[in-house]
Coordinates of C-alpha atoms in Angstrom, one line a residue:
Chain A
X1 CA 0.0 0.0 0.0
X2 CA 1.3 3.5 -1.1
X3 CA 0.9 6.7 0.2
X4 CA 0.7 8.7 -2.6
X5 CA 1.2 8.5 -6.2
X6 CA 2.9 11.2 -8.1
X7 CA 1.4 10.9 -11.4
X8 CA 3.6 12.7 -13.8
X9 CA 1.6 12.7 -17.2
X10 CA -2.2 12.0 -16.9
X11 CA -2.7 10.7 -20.3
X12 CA -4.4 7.1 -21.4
X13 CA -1.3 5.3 -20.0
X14 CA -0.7 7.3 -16.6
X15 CA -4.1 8.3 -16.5
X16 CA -4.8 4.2 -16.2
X17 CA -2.6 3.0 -13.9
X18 CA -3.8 5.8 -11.4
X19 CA -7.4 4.4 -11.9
X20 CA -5.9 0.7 -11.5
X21 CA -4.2 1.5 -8.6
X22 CA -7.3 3.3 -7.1
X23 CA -9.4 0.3 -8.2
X24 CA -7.3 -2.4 -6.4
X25 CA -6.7 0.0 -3.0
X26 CA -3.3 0.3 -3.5
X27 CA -3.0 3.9 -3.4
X28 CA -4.5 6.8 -0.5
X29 CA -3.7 10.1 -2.7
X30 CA -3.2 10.8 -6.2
X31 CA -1.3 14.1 -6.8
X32 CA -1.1 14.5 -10.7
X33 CA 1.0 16.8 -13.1
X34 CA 0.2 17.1 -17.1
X35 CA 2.8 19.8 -19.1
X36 CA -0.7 21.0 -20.3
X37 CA -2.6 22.2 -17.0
X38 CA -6.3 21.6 -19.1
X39 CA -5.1 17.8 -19.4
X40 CA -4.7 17.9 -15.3
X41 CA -7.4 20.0 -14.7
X42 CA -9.8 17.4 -16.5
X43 CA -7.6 14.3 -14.6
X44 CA -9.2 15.6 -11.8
X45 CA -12.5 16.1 -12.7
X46 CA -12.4 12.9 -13.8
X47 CA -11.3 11.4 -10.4
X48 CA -7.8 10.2 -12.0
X49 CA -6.3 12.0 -9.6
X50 CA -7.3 13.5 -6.3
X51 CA -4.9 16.8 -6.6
X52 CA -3.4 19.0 -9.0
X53 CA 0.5 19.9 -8.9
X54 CA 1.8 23.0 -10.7
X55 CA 5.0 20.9 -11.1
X56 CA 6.6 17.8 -11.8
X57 CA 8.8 18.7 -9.2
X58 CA 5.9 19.4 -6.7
X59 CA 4.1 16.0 -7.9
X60 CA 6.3 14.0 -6.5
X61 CA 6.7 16.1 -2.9
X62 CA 5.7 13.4 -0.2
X63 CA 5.1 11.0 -3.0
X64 CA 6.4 6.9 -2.4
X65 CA 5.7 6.5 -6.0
X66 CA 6.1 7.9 -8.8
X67 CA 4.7 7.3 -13.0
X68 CA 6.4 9.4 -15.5
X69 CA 4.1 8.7 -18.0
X70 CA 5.6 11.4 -20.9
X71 CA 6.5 11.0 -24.2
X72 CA 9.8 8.6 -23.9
X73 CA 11.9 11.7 -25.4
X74 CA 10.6 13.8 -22.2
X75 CA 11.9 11.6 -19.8
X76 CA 15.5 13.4 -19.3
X77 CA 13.3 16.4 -18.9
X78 CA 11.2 15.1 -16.4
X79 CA 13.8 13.3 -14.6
X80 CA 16.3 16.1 -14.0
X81 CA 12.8 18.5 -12.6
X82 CA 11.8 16.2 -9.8
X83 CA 15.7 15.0 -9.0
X84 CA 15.9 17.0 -5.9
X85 CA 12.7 15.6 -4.4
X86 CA 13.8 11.6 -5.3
X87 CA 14.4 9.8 -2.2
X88 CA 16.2 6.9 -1.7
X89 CA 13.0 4.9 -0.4
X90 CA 11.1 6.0 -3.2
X91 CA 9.8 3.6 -6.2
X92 CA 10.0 5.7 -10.0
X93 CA 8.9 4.0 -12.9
X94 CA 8.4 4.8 -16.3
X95 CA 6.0 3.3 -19.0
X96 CA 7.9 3.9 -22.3
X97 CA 8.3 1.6 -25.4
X98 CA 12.3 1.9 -25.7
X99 CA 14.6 1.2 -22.6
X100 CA 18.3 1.8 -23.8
X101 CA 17.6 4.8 -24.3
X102 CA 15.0 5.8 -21.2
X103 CA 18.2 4.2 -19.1
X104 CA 20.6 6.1 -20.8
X105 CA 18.6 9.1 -19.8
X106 CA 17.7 8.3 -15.6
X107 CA 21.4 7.9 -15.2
X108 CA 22.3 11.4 -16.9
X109 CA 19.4 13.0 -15.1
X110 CA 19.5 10.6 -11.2
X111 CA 23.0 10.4 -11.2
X112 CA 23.5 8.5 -7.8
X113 CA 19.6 8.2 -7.2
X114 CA 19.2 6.3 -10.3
X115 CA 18.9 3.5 -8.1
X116 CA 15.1 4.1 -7.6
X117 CA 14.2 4.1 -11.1
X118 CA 13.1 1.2 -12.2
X119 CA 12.2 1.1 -16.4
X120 CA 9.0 -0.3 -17.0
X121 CA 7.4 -1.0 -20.4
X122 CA 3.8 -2.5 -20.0
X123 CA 2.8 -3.9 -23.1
X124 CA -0.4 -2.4 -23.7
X125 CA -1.7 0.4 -25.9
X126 CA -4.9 2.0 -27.4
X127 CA -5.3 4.2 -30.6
X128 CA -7.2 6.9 -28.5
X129 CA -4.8 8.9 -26.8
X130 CA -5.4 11.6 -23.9
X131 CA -6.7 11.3 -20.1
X132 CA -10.6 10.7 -21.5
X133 CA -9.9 7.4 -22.3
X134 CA -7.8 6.0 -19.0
X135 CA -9.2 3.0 -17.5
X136 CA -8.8 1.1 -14.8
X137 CA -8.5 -2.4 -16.9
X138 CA -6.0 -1.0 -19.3
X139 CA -3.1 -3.1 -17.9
X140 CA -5.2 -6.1 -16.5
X141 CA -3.7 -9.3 -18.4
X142 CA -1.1 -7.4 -19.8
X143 CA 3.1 -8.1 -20.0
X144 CA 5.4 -5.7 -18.0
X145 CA 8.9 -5.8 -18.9
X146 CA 11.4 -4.0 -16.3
X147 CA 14.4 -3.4 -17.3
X148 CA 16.6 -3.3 -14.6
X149 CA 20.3 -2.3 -14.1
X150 CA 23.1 -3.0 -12.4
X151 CA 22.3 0.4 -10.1
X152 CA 18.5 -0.6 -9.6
X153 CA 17.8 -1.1 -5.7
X154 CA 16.6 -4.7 -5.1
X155 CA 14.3 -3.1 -2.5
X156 CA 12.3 -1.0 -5.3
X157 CA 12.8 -4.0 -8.1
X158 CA 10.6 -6.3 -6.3
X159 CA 8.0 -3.3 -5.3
X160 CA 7.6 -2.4 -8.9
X161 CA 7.0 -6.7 -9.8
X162 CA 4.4 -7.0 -6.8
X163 CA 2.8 -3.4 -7.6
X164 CA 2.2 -4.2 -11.2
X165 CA 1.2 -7.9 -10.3
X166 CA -1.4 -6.6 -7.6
X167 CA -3.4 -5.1 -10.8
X168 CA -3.4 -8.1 -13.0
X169 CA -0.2 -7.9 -15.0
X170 CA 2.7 -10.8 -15.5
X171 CA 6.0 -9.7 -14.6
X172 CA 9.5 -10.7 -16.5
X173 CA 12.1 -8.7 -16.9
X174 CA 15.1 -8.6 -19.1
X175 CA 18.3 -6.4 -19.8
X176 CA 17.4 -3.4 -21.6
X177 CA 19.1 -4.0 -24.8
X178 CA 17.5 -7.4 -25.1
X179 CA 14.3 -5.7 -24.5
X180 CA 14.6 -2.4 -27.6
X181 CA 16.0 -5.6 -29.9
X182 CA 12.5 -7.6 -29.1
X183 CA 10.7 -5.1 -29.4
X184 CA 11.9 -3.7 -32.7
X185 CA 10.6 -6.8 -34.0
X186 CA 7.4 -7.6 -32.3
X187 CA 6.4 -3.8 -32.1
X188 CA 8.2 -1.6 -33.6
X189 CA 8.3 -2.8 -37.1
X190 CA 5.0 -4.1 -37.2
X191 CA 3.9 0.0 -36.9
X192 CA 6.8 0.8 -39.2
X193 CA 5.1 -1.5 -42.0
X194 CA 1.4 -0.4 -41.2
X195 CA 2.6 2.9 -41.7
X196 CA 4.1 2.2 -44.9
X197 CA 1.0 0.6 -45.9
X198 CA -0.9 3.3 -45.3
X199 CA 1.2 6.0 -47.3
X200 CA 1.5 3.5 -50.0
X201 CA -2.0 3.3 -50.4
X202 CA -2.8 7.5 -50.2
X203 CA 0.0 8.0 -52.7
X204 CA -1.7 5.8 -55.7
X205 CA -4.5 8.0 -57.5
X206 CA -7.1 5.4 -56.9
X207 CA -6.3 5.2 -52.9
X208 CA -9.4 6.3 -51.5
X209 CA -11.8 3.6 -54.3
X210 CA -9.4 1.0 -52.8
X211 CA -9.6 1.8 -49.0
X212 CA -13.1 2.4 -49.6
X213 CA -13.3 -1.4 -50.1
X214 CA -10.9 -2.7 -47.6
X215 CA -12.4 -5.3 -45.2
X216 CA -12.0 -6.9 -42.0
X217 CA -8.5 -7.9 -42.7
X218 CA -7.3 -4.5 -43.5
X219 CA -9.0 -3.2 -40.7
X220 CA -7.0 -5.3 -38.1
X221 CA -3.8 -5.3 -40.0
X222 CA -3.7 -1.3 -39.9
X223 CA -5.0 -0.5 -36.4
X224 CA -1.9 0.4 -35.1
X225 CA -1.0 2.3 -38.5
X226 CA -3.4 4.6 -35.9
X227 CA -1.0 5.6 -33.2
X228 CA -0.1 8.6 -32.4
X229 CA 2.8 10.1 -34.7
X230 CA 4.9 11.7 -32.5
X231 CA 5.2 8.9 -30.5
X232 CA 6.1 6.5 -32.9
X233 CA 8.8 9.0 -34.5
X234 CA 10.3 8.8 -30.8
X235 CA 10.4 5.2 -30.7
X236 CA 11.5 4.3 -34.2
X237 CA 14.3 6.9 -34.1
X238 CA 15.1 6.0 -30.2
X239 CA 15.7 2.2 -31.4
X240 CA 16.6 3.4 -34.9
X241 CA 19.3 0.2 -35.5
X242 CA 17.4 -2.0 -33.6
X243 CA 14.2 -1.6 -36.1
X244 CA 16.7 -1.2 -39.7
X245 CA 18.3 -4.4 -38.6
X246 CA 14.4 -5.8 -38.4
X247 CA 13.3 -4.2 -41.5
X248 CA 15.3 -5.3 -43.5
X249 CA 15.4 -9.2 -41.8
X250 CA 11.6 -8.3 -43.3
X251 CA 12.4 -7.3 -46.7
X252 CA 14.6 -10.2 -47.4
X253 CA 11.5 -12.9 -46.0
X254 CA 9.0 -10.8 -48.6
X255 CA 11.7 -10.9 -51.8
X256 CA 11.7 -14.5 -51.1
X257 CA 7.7 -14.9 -51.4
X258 CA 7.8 -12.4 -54.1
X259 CA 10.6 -14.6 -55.6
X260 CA 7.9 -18.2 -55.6
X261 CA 5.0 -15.6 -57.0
X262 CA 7.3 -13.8 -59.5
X263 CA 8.5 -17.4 -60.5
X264 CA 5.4 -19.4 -60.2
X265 CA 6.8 -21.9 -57.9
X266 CA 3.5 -22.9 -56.3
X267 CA 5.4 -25.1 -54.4
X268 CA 7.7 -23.0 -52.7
X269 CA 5.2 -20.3 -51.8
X270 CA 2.6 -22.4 -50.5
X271 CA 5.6 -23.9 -48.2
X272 CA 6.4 -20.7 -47.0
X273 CA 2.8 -19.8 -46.1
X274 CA 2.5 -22.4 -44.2
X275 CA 5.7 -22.2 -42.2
X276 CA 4.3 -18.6 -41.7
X277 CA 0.5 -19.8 -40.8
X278 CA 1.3 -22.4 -38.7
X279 CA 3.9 -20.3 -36.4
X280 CA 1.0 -17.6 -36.5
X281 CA -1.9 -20.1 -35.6
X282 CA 0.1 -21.7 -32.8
X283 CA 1.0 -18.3 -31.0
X284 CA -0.8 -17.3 -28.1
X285 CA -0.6 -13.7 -26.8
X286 CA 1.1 -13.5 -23.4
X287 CA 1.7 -17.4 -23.8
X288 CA 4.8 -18.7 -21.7
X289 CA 7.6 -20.1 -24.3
X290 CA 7.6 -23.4 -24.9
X291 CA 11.0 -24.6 -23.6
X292 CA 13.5 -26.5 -26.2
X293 CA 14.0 -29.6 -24.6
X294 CA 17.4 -31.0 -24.9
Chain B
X1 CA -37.3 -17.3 -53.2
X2 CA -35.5 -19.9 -54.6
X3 CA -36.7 -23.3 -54.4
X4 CA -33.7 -24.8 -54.2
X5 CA -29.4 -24.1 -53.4
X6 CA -27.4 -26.3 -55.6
X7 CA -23.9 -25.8 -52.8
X8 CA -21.0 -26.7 -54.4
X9 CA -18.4 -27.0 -51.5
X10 CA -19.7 -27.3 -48.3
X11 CA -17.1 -25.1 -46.3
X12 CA -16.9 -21.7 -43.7
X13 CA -18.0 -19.4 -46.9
X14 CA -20.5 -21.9 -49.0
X15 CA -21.9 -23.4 -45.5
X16 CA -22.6 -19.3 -43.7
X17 CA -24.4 -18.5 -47.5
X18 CA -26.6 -21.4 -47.0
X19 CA -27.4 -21.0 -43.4
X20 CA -28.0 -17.1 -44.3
X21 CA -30.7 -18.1 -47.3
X22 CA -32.2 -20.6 -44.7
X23 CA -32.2 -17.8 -41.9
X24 CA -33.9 -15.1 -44.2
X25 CA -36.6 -17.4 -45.6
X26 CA -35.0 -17.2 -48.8
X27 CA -34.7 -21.1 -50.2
X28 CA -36.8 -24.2 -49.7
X29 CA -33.9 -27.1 -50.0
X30 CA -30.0 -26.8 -49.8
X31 CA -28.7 -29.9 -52.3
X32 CA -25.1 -29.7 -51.0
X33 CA -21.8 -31.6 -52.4
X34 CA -18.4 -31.5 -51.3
X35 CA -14.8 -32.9 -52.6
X36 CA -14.7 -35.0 -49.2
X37 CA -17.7 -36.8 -48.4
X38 CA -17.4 -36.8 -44.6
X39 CA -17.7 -32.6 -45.0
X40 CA -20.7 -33.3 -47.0
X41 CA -22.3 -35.5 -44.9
X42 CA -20.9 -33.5 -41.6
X43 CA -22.6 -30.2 -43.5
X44 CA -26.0 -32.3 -43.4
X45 CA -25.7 -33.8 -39.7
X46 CA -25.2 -29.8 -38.5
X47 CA -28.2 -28.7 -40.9
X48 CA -26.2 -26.1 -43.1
X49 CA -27.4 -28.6 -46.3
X50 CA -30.6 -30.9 -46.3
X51 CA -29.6 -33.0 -48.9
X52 CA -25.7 -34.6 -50.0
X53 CA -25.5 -34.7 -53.8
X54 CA -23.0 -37.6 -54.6
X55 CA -21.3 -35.3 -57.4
X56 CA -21.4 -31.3 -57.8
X57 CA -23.2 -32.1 -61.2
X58 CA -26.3 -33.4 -58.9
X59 CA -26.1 -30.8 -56.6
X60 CA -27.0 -28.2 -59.5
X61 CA -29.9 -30.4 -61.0
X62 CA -33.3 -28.9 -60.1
X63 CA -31.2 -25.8 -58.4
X64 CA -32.0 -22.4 -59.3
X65 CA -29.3 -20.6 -57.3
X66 CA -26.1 -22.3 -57.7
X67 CA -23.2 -21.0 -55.4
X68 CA -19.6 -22.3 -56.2
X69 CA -17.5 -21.9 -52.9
X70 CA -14.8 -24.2 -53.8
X71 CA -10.9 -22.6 -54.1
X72 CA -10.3 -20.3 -56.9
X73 CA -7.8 -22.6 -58.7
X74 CA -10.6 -25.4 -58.9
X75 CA -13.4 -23.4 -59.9
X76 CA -13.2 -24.0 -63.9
X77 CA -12.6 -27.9 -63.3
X78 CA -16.3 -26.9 -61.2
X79 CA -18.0 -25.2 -63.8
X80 CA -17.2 -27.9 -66.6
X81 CA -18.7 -31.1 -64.3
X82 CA -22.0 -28.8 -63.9
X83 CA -22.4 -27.2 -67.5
X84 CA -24.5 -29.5 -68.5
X85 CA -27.2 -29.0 -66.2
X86 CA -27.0 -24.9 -66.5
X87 CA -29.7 -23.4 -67.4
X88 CA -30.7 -19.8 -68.8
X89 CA -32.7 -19.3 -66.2
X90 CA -29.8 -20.5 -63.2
X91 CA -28.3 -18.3 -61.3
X92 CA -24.7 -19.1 -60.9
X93 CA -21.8 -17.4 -58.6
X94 CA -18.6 -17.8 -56.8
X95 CA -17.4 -16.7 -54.0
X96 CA -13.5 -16.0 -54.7
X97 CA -11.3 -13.2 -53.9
X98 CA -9.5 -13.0 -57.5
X99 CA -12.2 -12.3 -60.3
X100 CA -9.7 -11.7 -63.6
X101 CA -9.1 -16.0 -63.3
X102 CA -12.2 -16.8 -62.5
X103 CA -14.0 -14.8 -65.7
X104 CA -11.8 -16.3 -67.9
X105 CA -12.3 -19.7 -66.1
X106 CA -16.3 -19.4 -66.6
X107 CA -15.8 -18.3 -70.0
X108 CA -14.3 -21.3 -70.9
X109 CA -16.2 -23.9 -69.0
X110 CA -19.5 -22.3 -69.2
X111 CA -19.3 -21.1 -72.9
X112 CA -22.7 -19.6 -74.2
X113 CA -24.1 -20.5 -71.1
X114 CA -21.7 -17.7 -69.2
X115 CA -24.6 -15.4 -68.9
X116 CA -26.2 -17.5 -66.1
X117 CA -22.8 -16.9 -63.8
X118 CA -22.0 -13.5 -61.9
X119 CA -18.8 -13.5 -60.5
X120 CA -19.2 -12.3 -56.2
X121 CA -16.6 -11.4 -54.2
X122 CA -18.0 -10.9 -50.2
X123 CA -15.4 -8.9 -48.0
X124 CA -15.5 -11.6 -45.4
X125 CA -13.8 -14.2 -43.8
X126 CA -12.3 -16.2 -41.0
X127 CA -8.9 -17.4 -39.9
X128 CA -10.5 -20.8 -39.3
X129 CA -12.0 -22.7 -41.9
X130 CA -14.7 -26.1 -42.4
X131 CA -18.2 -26.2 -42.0
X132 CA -18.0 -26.3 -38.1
X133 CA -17.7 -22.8 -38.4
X134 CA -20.3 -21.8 -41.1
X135 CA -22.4 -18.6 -39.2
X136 CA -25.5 -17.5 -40.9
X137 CA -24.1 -14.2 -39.6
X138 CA -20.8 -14.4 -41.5
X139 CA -21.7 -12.2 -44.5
X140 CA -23.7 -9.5 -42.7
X141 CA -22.9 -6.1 -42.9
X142 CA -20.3 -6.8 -45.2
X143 CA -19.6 -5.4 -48.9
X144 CA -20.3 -7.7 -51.8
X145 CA -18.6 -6.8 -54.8
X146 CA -20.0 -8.4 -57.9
X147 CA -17.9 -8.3 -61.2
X148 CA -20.9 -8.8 -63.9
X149 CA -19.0 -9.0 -67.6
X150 CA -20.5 -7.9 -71.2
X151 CA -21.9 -11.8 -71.5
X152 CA -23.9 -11.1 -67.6
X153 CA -27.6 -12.0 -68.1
X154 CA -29.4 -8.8 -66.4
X155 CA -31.3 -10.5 -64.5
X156 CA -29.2 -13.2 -63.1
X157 CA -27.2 -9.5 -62.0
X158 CA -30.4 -8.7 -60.4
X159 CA -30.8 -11.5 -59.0
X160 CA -27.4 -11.7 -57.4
X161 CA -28.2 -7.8 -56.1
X162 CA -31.0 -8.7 -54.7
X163 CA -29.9 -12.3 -52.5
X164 CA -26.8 -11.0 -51.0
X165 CA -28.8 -7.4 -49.8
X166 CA -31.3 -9.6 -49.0
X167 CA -28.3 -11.6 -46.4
X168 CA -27.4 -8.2 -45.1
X169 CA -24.8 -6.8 -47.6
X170 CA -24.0 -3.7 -49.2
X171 CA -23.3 -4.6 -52.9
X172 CA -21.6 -3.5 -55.7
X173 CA -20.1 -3.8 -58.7
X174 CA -17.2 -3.1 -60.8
X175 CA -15.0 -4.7 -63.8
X176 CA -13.0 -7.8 -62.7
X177 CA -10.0 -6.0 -63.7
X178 CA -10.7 -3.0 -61.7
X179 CA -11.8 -5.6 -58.5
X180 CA -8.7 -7.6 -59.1
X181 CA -5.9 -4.1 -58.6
X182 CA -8.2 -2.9 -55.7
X183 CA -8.0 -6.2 -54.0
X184 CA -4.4 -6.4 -54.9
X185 CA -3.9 -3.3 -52.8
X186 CA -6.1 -3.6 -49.9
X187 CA -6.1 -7.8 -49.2
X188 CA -3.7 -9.3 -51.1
X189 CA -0.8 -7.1 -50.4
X190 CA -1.2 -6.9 -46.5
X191 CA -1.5 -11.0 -46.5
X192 CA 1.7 -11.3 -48.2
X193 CA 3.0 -8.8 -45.4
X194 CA 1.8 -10.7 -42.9
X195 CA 2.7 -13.7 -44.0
X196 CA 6.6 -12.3 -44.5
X197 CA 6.6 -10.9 -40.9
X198 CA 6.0 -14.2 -39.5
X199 CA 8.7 -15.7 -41.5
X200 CA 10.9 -13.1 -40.8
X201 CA 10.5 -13.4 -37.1
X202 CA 10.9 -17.4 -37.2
X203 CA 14.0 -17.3 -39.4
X204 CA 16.0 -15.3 -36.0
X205 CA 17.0 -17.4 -33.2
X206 CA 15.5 -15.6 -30.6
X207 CA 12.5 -15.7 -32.8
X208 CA 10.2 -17.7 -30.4
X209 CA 11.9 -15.6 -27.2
X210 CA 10.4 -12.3 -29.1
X211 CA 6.8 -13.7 -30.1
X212 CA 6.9 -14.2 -25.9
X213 CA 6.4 -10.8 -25.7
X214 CA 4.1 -9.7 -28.5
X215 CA 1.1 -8.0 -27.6
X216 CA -2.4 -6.9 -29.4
X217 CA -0.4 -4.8 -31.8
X218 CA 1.4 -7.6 -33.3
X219 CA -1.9 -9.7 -32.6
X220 CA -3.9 -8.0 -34.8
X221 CA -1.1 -6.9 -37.2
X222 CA -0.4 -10.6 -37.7
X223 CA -3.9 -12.3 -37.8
X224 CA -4.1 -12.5 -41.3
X225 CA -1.1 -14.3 -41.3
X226 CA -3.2 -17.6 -39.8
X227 CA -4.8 -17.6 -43.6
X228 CA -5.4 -20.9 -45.1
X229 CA -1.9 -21.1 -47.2
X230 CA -3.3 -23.4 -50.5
X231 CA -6.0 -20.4 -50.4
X232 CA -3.6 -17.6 -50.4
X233 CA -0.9 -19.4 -52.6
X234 CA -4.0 -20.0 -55.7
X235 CA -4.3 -16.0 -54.5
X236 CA -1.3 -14.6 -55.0
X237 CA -0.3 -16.8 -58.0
X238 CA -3.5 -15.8 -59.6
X239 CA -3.0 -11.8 -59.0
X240 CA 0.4 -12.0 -59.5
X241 CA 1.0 -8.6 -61.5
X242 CA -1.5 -6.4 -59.3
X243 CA 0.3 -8.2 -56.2
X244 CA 3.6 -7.5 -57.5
X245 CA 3.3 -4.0 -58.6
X246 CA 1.7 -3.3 -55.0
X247 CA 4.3 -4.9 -53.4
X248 CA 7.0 -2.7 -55.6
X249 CA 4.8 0.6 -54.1
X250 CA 4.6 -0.7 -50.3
X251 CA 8.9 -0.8 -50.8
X252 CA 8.7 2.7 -51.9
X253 CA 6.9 3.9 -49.1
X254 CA 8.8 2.1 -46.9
X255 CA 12.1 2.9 -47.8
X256 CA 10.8 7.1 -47.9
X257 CA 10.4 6.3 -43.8
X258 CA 13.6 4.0 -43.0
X259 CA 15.3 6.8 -45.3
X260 CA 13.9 9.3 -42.5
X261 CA 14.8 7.6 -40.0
X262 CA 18.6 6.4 -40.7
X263 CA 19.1 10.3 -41.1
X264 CA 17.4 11.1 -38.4
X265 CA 15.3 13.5 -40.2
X266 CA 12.7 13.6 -37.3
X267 CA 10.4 16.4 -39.1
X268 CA 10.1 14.3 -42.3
X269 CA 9.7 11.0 -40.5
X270 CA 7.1 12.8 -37.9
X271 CA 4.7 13.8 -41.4
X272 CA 5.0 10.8 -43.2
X273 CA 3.6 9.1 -39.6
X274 CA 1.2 11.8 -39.3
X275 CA 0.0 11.4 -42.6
X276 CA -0.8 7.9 -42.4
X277 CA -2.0 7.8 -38.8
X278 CA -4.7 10.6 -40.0
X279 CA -5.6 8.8 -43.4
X280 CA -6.4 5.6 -41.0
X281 CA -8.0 7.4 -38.3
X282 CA -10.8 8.4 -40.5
X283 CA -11.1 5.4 -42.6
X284 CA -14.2 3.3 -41.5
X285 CA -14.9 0.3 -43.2
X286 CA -17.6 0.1 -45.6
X287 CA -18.2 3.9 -45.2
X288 CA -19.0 5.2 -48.9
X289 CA -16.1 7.4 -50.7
X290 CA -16.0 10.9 -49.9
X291 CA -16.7 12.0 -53.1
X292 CA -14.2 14.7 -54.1
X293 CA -15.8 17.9 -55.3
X294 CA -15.3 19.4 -58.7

């Protein structure tokens, strides 16, 4: 049980895990901060949070916990305002999609209280942004990944596990490099290609007949082509090798398809879709990895 | 009213059209006939056909609404074992996502008795397949697209009009040609995307570590990919050309971002996101074209 919560950012994302923590009693007082003071004003007329700070800095006063919930190039920023109110009992998270570079950025800004930070990417998203659409089940059933250091304090590693377990999520953690290259391929190039999709489409002179047609299948294949742009240019130039090395693993499993189609190999391309629907059919969001036996 | 469904392959998209004519009132008797005998007679035990037909021939005599829902590569082999029976007065269709092949198939099977046949393409579909899942429901609120040629009896067209809005659908109709580079674009395209970002992710070692972690993005990024792969192979081998030169554009757009992003030109990367995040935003599917003022 926490005393108070500094929320720093009341958007979707820090806007829910205030409600979450509200929901499962985990938290007395919420004292929120938004850069824009309309976003916190409406965070608390929305209950999200119980009172409004006129800082970071002063968000996190008295706080024993602490979201930065800001766009992952904001996190210096935001780390280097509230560093002379960080204690060393205090838990700090973040909720950004990159690591290297969030970790990077705690131990510029902490310097010897970078111990308390502990990196935290929840895999979880919507393609409505802003504090209107935070909600309490936003993280329930969801991954966290932590991305712990050699710095992080044990005392605050296992807080942040049993915090985000207490409101339905599965823990694991991982270094944070392993974490940016995953996630360049799982994430991040999955939005990079939706994206692609999309422009590729508006930039034919018959693009709006086609999309006018599109079904089901487009639909779910472009959601996250969606997401909010000046996130996604964070992230993809944030993990910029990371999500080129991806791309172009990509390009080279599409020229060989293309190569069977081109070719007429029917053959070779139905192999390769199977390979591909099988893998696909067998995954189970969240699933544990099946262990290679010996 | 028809008196009676001649169904030529008894599976998710033939089975949901008869149990949609049998939900509406719309047919008297479903004759049904499969390749495999135990889906034929499975089709009867679950009531989506009243009667098996030992061959497709028998399934069509005394029909007059035929519906071939077999794959695309087998439908002029289809159309020669039932010519015989066709009538003037029959209404024939498909149900096939490529339209170019299957005119040309009809033409040749069907000969002067083309007239009777109106190529249909409904927007729907399932990543599972068999008559197990066959959903009255399947087709509504979906777009039928119907590719009549020069040879398409008016009143078979009519007729097609009429039982598919009569199901629930929005139809309409353009040239096969013109269905064939649309559906290139907006089906075909992100199915062979799909299906490379599987394979790209299981050709890395730490491919089945990283699908661990993916969440709804990749989820619904991916679920194409679970496609039936003899399906999508007759597909893609069919539409090569469209599917190739759409390919060749979805490159171009994609390398315009990597380009941004290896230079770290964050402004041009930030409005080529923008400008497909928007162009999805607003797209709803099955909304009419915006028509674009003089």
């Amino acid at each position: 049980m926490f005393e108070q919560l500094g929320l720093i950012g009341c958007g979707l994302m820090g806007g829910s895990f205030a409600l979450a923590l509200k929901k499962a009693g985990l938290v007395k007082r919420v004292v929120g901060y938004s850069k824009s003071p309309s976003t916190t004003d409406r965070a608390r007329q929305l209950g999200v949070i119980d009172v409004e700070a006129p800082s970071a800095l002063l968000a996190v006063a008295g706080a024993d916990i602490v979201l930065v919930a800001v766009p992952v190039a904001a996190t210096e920023a935001t780390l280097k305002a509230i560093k002379h109110l960080v204690t060393p009992q205090m838990l700090i998270m973040d909720v950004g999609s990159t690591k290297a570079d969030v970790v990077q950025a705690a131990r510029r800004a902490l310097r010897d209280q970078v111990g308390s930070f502990v990196p935290a990417h929840p895999i979880t998203g919507r393609e409505v942004a802003g504090v209107e659409h935070a909600d309490a089940e936003l993280y329930y059933g969801r991954q966290v990944i932590l991305t712990p250091t050699e710095r992080t304090l044990t005392a605050q590693l296992l807080q942040a596990q049993e915090v985000w377990q207490a409101i339905g999520c599965r823990v694991s953690s991982m270094s944070p490099e392993s974490h940016d290259s995953a996630f360049a391929a799982v994430s991040h190039l999955p939005h990079l290609l939706a994206f692609a999709m999309m422009n590729a489409l508006t930039g034919q002179p018959e693009g709006d007949d086609y999309l006018s047609l599109a079904g089901p299948g487009f639909r779910d294949f472009t959601r996250i082509a969606a997401g909010e742009p000046k996130m996604w240019r964070d992230i993809m130039l944030a993990n910029r090798e990371e999500l080129l090395a991806q791309s172009k693993l990509f390009q080279q499993a599409l020229a060989q398809l293309e190569q069977a189609i081109s070719s007429g190999n029917a053959q070779a391309l139905e192999d390769m879709l199977t390979l591909a629907s099988e893998t696909r059919a067998h995954w189970r969001m969240g699933a544990q990895r099946t262990s290679k036996q010996p």
